[in-house]
mmCIF file of C-alpha atoms in Angstrom:
data_model
loop_
_atom_site.group_PDB
_atom_site.id
_atom_site.type_symbol
_atom_site.label_atom_id
_atom_site.label_comp_id
_atom_site.label_asym_id
_atom_site.label_seq_id
_atom_site.Cartn_x
_atom_site.Cartn_y
_atom_site.Cartn_z
ATOM 1 C CA MET R 1 111.162 178.003 76.264
ATOM 2 C CA GLN R 2 109.582 177.277 72.756
ATOM 3 C CA HIS R 3 111.242 178.943 69.743
ATOM 4 C CA ASN R 4 110.649 178.446 66.104
ATOM 5 C CA ASN R 5 112.207 181.102 64.293
ATOM 6 C CA GLU R 6 115.782 180.336 62.956
ATOM 7 C CA ASN R 7 116.900 183.668 64.492
ATOM 8 C CA GLU R 8 115.404 182.791 67.809
ATOM 9 C CA ILE R 9 116.860 179.264 67.782
ATOM 10 C CA ILE R 10 120.216 180.839 67.331
ATOM 11 C CA TYR R 11 119.683 183.538 69.956
ATOM 12 C CA THR R 12 118.508 180.735 72.157
ATOM 13 C CA ALA R 13 121.618 178.635 71.589
ATOM 14 C CA ARG R 14 123.993 181.528 72.250
ATOM 15 C CA GLU R 15 122.183 182.393 75.395
ATOM 16 C CA LEU R 16 122.650 178.706 76.563
ATOM 17 C CA LEU R 17 126.292 178.578 75.788
ATOM 18 C CA SER R 18 127.031 181.770 77.281
ATOM 19 C CA GLY R 19 124.862 181.315 80.512
ATOM 20 C CA CYS R 20 124.792 177.462 81.553
ATOM 21 C CA PHE R 21 128.315 177.292 82.904
ATOM 22 C CA LYS R 22 128.116 173.521 83.117
ATOM 23 C CA GLY R 23 127.160 170.605 80.816
ATOM 24 C CA ILE R 24 127.647 166.999 80.023
ATOM 25 C CA LEU R 25 130.856 166.123 78.631
ATOM 26 C CA ALA R 26 130.638 163.017 76.440
ATOM 27 C CA THR R 27 133.790 161.350 74.757
ATOM 28 C CA HIS R 28 134.437 157.935 73.334
ATOM 29 C CA SER R 29 135.260 155.185 75.557
ATOM 30 C CA ILE R 30 138.857 153.479 75.366
ATOM 31 C CA GLU R 31 137.454 150.460 77.693
ATOM 32 C CA CYS R 32 134.033 149.948 75.761
ATOM 33 C CA THR R 33 134.942 150.353 72.397
ATOM 34 C CA GLY R 34 132.034 152.474 69.857
ATOM 35 C CA TYR R 35 130.217 153.934 73.025
ATOM 36 C CA PRO R 36 130.289 157.139 74.687
ATOM 37 C CA ILE R 37 130.735 158.101 78.390
ATOM 38 C CA GLY R 38 129.333 161.329 79.882
ATOM 39 C CA SER R 39 129.944 162.966 83.210
ATOM 40 C CA LEU R 40 128.440 166.655 84.151
ATOM 41 C CA LEU R 41 131.349 169.166 84.466
ATOM 42 C CA PRO R 42 131.771 173.242 84.720
ATOM 43 C CA TYR R 43 133.060 175.273 81.862
ATOM 44 C CA SER R 44 133.875 178.714 81.163
ATOM 45 C CA LEU R 45 134.327 180.703 77.621
ATOM 46 C CA ASN R 46 137.596 181.626 76.639
ATOM 47 C CA ARG R 47 138.142 184.884 74.693
ATOM 48 C CA ASP R 48 137.019 183.225 71.389
ATOM 49 C CA GLY R 49 133.694 182.173 72.753
ATOM 50 C CA TRP R 50 134.176 178.824 72.995
ATOM 51 C CA PRO R 51 134.371 176.578 76.112
ATOM 52 C CA LEU R 52 137.300 175.755 78.239
ATOM 53 C CA ILE R 53 137.185 172.857 80.534
ATOM 54 C CA LEU R 54 139.277 171.670 83.520
ATOM 55 C CA VAL R 55 139.821 167.778 84.422
ATOM 56 C CA SER R 56 141.742 165.467 86.154
ATOM 57 C CA HIS R 57 144.767 164.145 84.499
ATOM 58 C CA LEU R 58 143.465 160.686 85.929
ATOM 59 C CA ALA R 59 139.841 161.017 84.492
ATOM 60 C CA LYS R 60 138.468 158.533 82.289
ATOM 61 C CA HIS R 61 137.554 161.821 79.815
ATOM 62 C CA THR R 62 141.427 162.906 79.779
ATOM 63 C CA ARG R 63 142.080 159.125 78.906
ATOM 64 C CA ASN R 64 139.407 158.894 76.134
ATOM 65 C CA LEU R 65 140.497 162.349 74.790
ATOM 66 C CA VAL R 66 144.266 161.093 74.293
ATOM 67 C CA GLY R 67 142.931 158.173 72.116
ATOM 68 C CA ASP R 68 140.130 160.318 70.434
ATOM 69 C CA PRO R 69 139.809 164.210 70.871
ATOM 70 C CA HIS R 70 136.181 164.188 69.163
ATOM 71 C CA CYS R 71 133.726 164.810 71.942
ATOM 72 C CA SER R 72 130.467 166.596 72.784
ATOM 73 C CA LEU R 73 129.253 169.067 75.403
ATOM 74 C CA THR R 74 125.362 168.965 76.110
ATOM 75 C CA ILE R 75 123.767 171.988 77.943
ATOM 76 C CA THR R 76 120.276 172.295 79.066
ATOM 77 C CA GLU R 77 118.104 175.365 80.187
ATOM 78 C CA HIS R 78 117.696 175.601 83.972
ATOM 79 C CA ASN R 79 114.215 175.373 84.262
ATOM 80 C CA LEU R 80 111.495 173.168 85.958
ATOM 81 C CA GLY R 81 108.561 171.683 84.017
ATOM 82 C CA ASP R 82 108.301 169.177 81.011
ATOM 83 C CA THR R 83 111.743 168.259 79.941
ATOM 84 C CA GLN R 84 110.617 168.050 76.215
ATOM 85 C CA THR R 85 109.912 171.638 76.343
ATOM 86 C CA LEU R 86 113.295 172.786 77.807
ATOM 87 C CA SER R 87 115.830 174.263 75.499
ATOM 88 C CA ARG R 88 118.986 172.310 75.343
ATOM 89 C CA LEU R 89 122.219 172.555 73.037
ATOM 90 C CA SER R 90 124.998 170.191 72.099
ATOM 91 C CA CYS R 91 128.329 171.264 71.060
ATOM 92 C CA LEU R 92 130.296 168.777 68.757
ATOM 93 C CA ALA R 93 133.902 169.345 69.012
ATOM 94 C CA ASP R 94 137.653 168.430 69.240
ATOM 95 C CA ALA R 95 139.210 168.894 72.661
ATOM 96 C CA ILE R 96 142.517 170.558 72.746
ATOM 97 C CA PRO R 97 145.100 170.267 75.549
ATOM 98 C CA ALA R 98 145.499 173.787 76.399
ATOM 99 C CA GLN R 99 149.335 173.669 77.454
ATOM 100 C CA ASP R 100 149.910 176.956 76.454
ATOM 101 C CA LEU R 101 146.939 178.670 77.871
ATOM 102 C CA ASP R 102 147.174 182.332 78.766
ATOM 103 C CA SER R 103 147.520 182.616 82.690
ATOM 104 C CA ARG R 104 144.822 185.357 82.502
ATOM 105 C CA ALA R 105 142.578 182.669 80.811
ATOM 106 C CA ALA R 106 143.026 180.516 83.585
ATOM 107 C CA ASP R 107 142.649 183.115 86.309
ATOM 108 C CA ARG R 108 139.319 183.988 84.499
ATOM 109 C CA HIS R 109 138.240 180.158 84.707
ATOM 110 C CA PHE R 110 139.309 180.588 88.607
ATOM 111 C CA ARG R 111 137.284 183.477 89.093
ATOM 112 C CA TYR R 112 134.001 181.390 88.393
ATOM 113 C CA PHE R 113 135.038 178.262 89.917
ATOM 114 C CA PRO R 114 137.377 179.168 92.986
ATOM 115 C CA GLU R 115 137.709 175.635 94.031
ATOM 116 C CA SER R 116 139.295 174.682 90.863
ATOM 117 C CA ARG R 117 142.401 176.641 91.343
ATOM 118 C CA GLY R 118 143.616 174.116 94.039
ATOM 119 C CA TYR R 119 142.727 171.566 91.552
ATOM 120 C CA TYR R 120 145.092 173.047 89.106
ATOM 121 C CA ARG R 121 147.736 173.809 91.422
ATOM 122 C CA ASP R 122 147.913 171.034 93.785
ATOM 123 C CA LEU R 123 146.237 167.971 91.702
ATOM 124 C CA ASN R 124 147.563 167.951 88.334
ATOM 125 C CA PHE R 125 144.195 169.120 86.399
ATOM 126 C CA LEU R 126 144.521 169.989 82.696
ATOM 127 C CA PHE R 127 142.837 172.609 80.825
ATOM 128 C CA TYR R 128 141.420 171.571 77.408
ATOM 129 C CA GLN R 129 140.083 173.968 75.025
ATOM 130 C CA LEU R 130 136.659 172.857 72.892
ATOM 131 C CA LYS R 131 136.844 173.631 69.176
ATOM 132 C CA PRO R 132 133.281 173.551 68.026
ATOM 133 C CA VAL R 133 132.689 171.760 64.519
ATOM 134 C CA ARG R 134 128.888 172.010 64.582
ATOM 135 C CA PHE R 135 126.049 172.966 67.152
ATOM 136 C CA TYR R 136 122.687 171.189 67.259
ATOM 137 C CA CYS R 137 120.003 173.289 69.210
ATOM 138 C CA VAL R 138 116.500 172.068 70.389
ATOM 139 C CA ALA R 139 114.620 175.209 71.573
ATOM 140 C CA GLY R 140 111.543 173.466 72.788
ATOM 141 C CA PHE R 141 109.308 170.778 71.471
ATOM 142 C CA GLY R 142 109.423 170.349 67.590
ATOM 143 C CA ALA R 143 111.925 173.247 67.145
ATOM 144 C CA ALA R 144 115.503 172.245 66.221
ATOM 145 C CA ARG R 145 118.005 172.566 63.932
ATOM 146 C CA TRP R 146 121.714 172.330 63.275
ATOM 147 C CA ILE R 147 123.945 175.552 63.728
ATOM 148 C CA GLY R 148 127.139 176.214 61.849
ATOM 149 C CA ILE R 149 130.222 177.987 64.329
ATOM 150 C CA ASP R 150 129.755 180.980 62.125
ATOM 151 C CA ARG R 151 126.473 181.619 63.274
ATOM 152 C CA MET R 152 127.466 180.640 66.978
ATOM 153 C CA GLN R 153 131.016 182.383 67.434
ATOM 154 C CA ALA R 154 130.959 185.300 69.577
ATOM 155 C CA ILE R 155 134.520 186.575 70.374
ATOM 156 C CA ASN R 156 134.727 188.748 73.527
ATOM 157 C CA PRO R 157 135.850 191.973 72.471
ATOM 158 C CA PHE R 158 137.261 193.042 75.800
ATOM 159 C CA THR R 159 140.944 192.484 76.483
ATOM 160 C CA PHE R 160 141.576 190.770 79.902
ATOM 161 C CA LYS R 161 142.586 194.106 81.455
ATOM 162 C CA GLU R 162 139.489 195.882 80.558
ATOM 163 C CA GLU R 163 137.235 192.968 81.554
ATOM 164 C CA GLU R 164 139.570 193.282 84.908
ATOM 165 C CA ARG R 165 138.919 196.938 85.280
ATOM 166 C CA LEU R 166 135.305 196.764 84.485
ATOM 167 C CA LEU R 167 134.661 194.092 87.067
ATOM 168 C CA ALA R 168 136.370 195.966 89.510
ATOM 169 C CA ASP R 169 134.141 198.998 88.935
ATOM 170 C CA ILE R 170 131.052 196.711 88.894
ATOM 171 C CA ASN R 171 131.829 195.290 92.029
ATOM 172 C CA SER R 172 132.632 198.245 93.827
ATOM 173 C CA GLN R 173 129.597 200.710 92.341
ATOM 174 C CA PHE R 174 126.931 198.254 91.412
ATOM 175 C CA GLY R 175 126.384 195.516 94.271
ATOM 176 C CA GLY R 176 123.455 196.656 95.691
ATOM 177 C CA ARG R 177 121.543 197.429 92.494
ATOM 178 C CA LEU R 178 122.791 193.748 91.344
ATOM 179 C CA GLN R 179 121.213 192.154 94.440
ATOM 180 C CA GLN R 180 117.889 194.239 93.757
ATOM 181 C CA ARG R 181 117.982 193.143 90.249
ATOM 182 C CA LEU R 182 118.374 189.516 90.874
ATOM 183 C CA ALA R 183 116.450 189.408 94.107
ATOM 184 C CA GLN R 184 114.637 186.564 92.972
ATOM 185 C CA GLN R 185 117.568 184.423 92.222
ATOM 186 C CA VAL R 186 119.992 185.187 94.939
ATOM 187 C CA ASP R 187 120.526 185.137 98.935
ATOM 188 C CA PRO R 188 120.218 188.604 99.950
ATOM 189 C CA ARG R 189 122.492 187.595 102.991
ATOM 190 C CA SER R 190 125.817 186.770 100.452
ATOM 191 C CA ALA R 191 127.834 188.722 98.640
ATOM 192 C CA LEU R 192 127.111 188.800 94.779
ATOM 193 C CA ILE R 193 130.421 189.292 92.896
ATOM 194 C CA ALA R 194 131.110 190.100 89.136
ATOM 195 C CA VAL R 195 133.228 187.394 87.522
ATOM 196 C CA GLY R 196 133.219 187.846 84.035
ATOM 197 C CA LEU R 197 131.676 189.793 81.135
ATOM 198 C CA ASP R 198 131.403 190.040 77.397
ATOM 199 C CA ALA R 199 129.474 192.101 74.894
ATOM 200 C CA THR R 200 126.144 190.568 75.630
ATOM 201 C CA GLY R 201 126.011 190.022 79.261
ATOM 202 C CA LEU R 202 127.477 190.015 82.760
ATOM 203 C CA ASP R 203 128.381 186.543 84.877
ATOM 204 C CA LEU R 204 128.065 186.919 88.662
ATOM 205 C CA ARG R 205 128.749 184.374 91.224
ATOM 206 C CA GLN R 206 127.378 184.026 94.932
ATOM 207 C CA ASN R 207 128.752 181.383 96.674
ATOM 208 C CA SER R 208 129.036 178.433 94.451
ATOM 209 C CA ASN R 209 126.272 179.556 92.179
ATOM 210 C CA LEU R 210 126.553 181.748 89.113
ATOM 211 C CA PHE R 211 124.339 183.882 87.327
ATOM 212 C CA ARG R 212 124.197 185.399 83.761
ATOM 213 C CA LEU R 213 122.476 188.987 83.157
ATOM 214 C CA PRO R 214 121.976 189.781 79.729
ATOM 215 C CA LEU R 215 122.147 193.122 78.375
ATOM 216 C CA PRO R 216 119.437 194.648 76.713
ATOM 217 C CA ALA R 217 121.995 195.980 73.783
ATOM 218 C CA GLN R 218 125.466 194.836 72.821
ATOM 219 C CA ALA R 219 128.362 196.635 74.352
ATOM 220 C CA ASN R 220 131.719 196.309 72.583
ATOM 221 C CA ILE R 221 133.882 198.958 74.663
ATOM 222 C CA PRO R 222 133.977 199.383 78.392
ATOM 223 C CA SER R 223 132.393 202.927 78.605
ATOM 224 C CA GLU R 224 129.416 201.218 76.302
ATOM 225 C CA PHE R 225 129.016 198.284 78.683
ATOM 226 C CA LEU R 226 129.028 200.669 81.740
ATOM 227 C CA SER R 227 126.285 202.629 80.103
ATOM 228 C CA VAL R 228 124.105 199.771 78.975
ATOM 229 C CA LEU R 229 124.398 198.107 82.224
ATOM 230 C CA THR R 230 123.318 201.172 84.271
ATOM 231 C CA ASP R 231 120.324 201.884 82.139
ATOM 232 C CA SER R 232 119.451 198.093 82.696
ATOM 233 C CA LEU R 233 119.234 198.480 86.448
#
């Protein structure tokens, strides 16, 4: 994907953050001072539009973050071809322990990653909220820029209750049409489940695979979301 216009690059950055669901978290190693260490992990977005991650209390990252909360999350476009032409986004952030995380935010994360519920309940995994300080987006070869958090933040306009009701309606009424809409990406033999949404898109899960269906127009209230979704299908 190649973009050069400033607004196009920012749009690409937002789409990457909203629709990739996994990235490489890099933290400062306490064992090799001065060197970062990175690993791939899943993330969801909290109500403030920023990444929420779940990591083991025994993980290197957790130990590193206790010593230094500065970190980065690098996200790449899901595509084939020349790596240099793919869009990618780096989120520089402070990782804050989410000790008082709303249980509904945790349940939302578990809808995206069902296996993580057991990690949290039985294996003492911990939630961290990433608080971005700056973003760097490469939207194809030769198209790159720093982006401030004011240009990136997209607060979810729906309450947890509104989102849950919308998901229930979508899963009961739109299953077949969503399967048809994403026929080139999904397995017709497995259920496609709506797991999350915001003003600009719908997130769906099929087994362990996640998909983002962008809306053609922004929707900020439940009735508007259903109307825009219906028109897009």
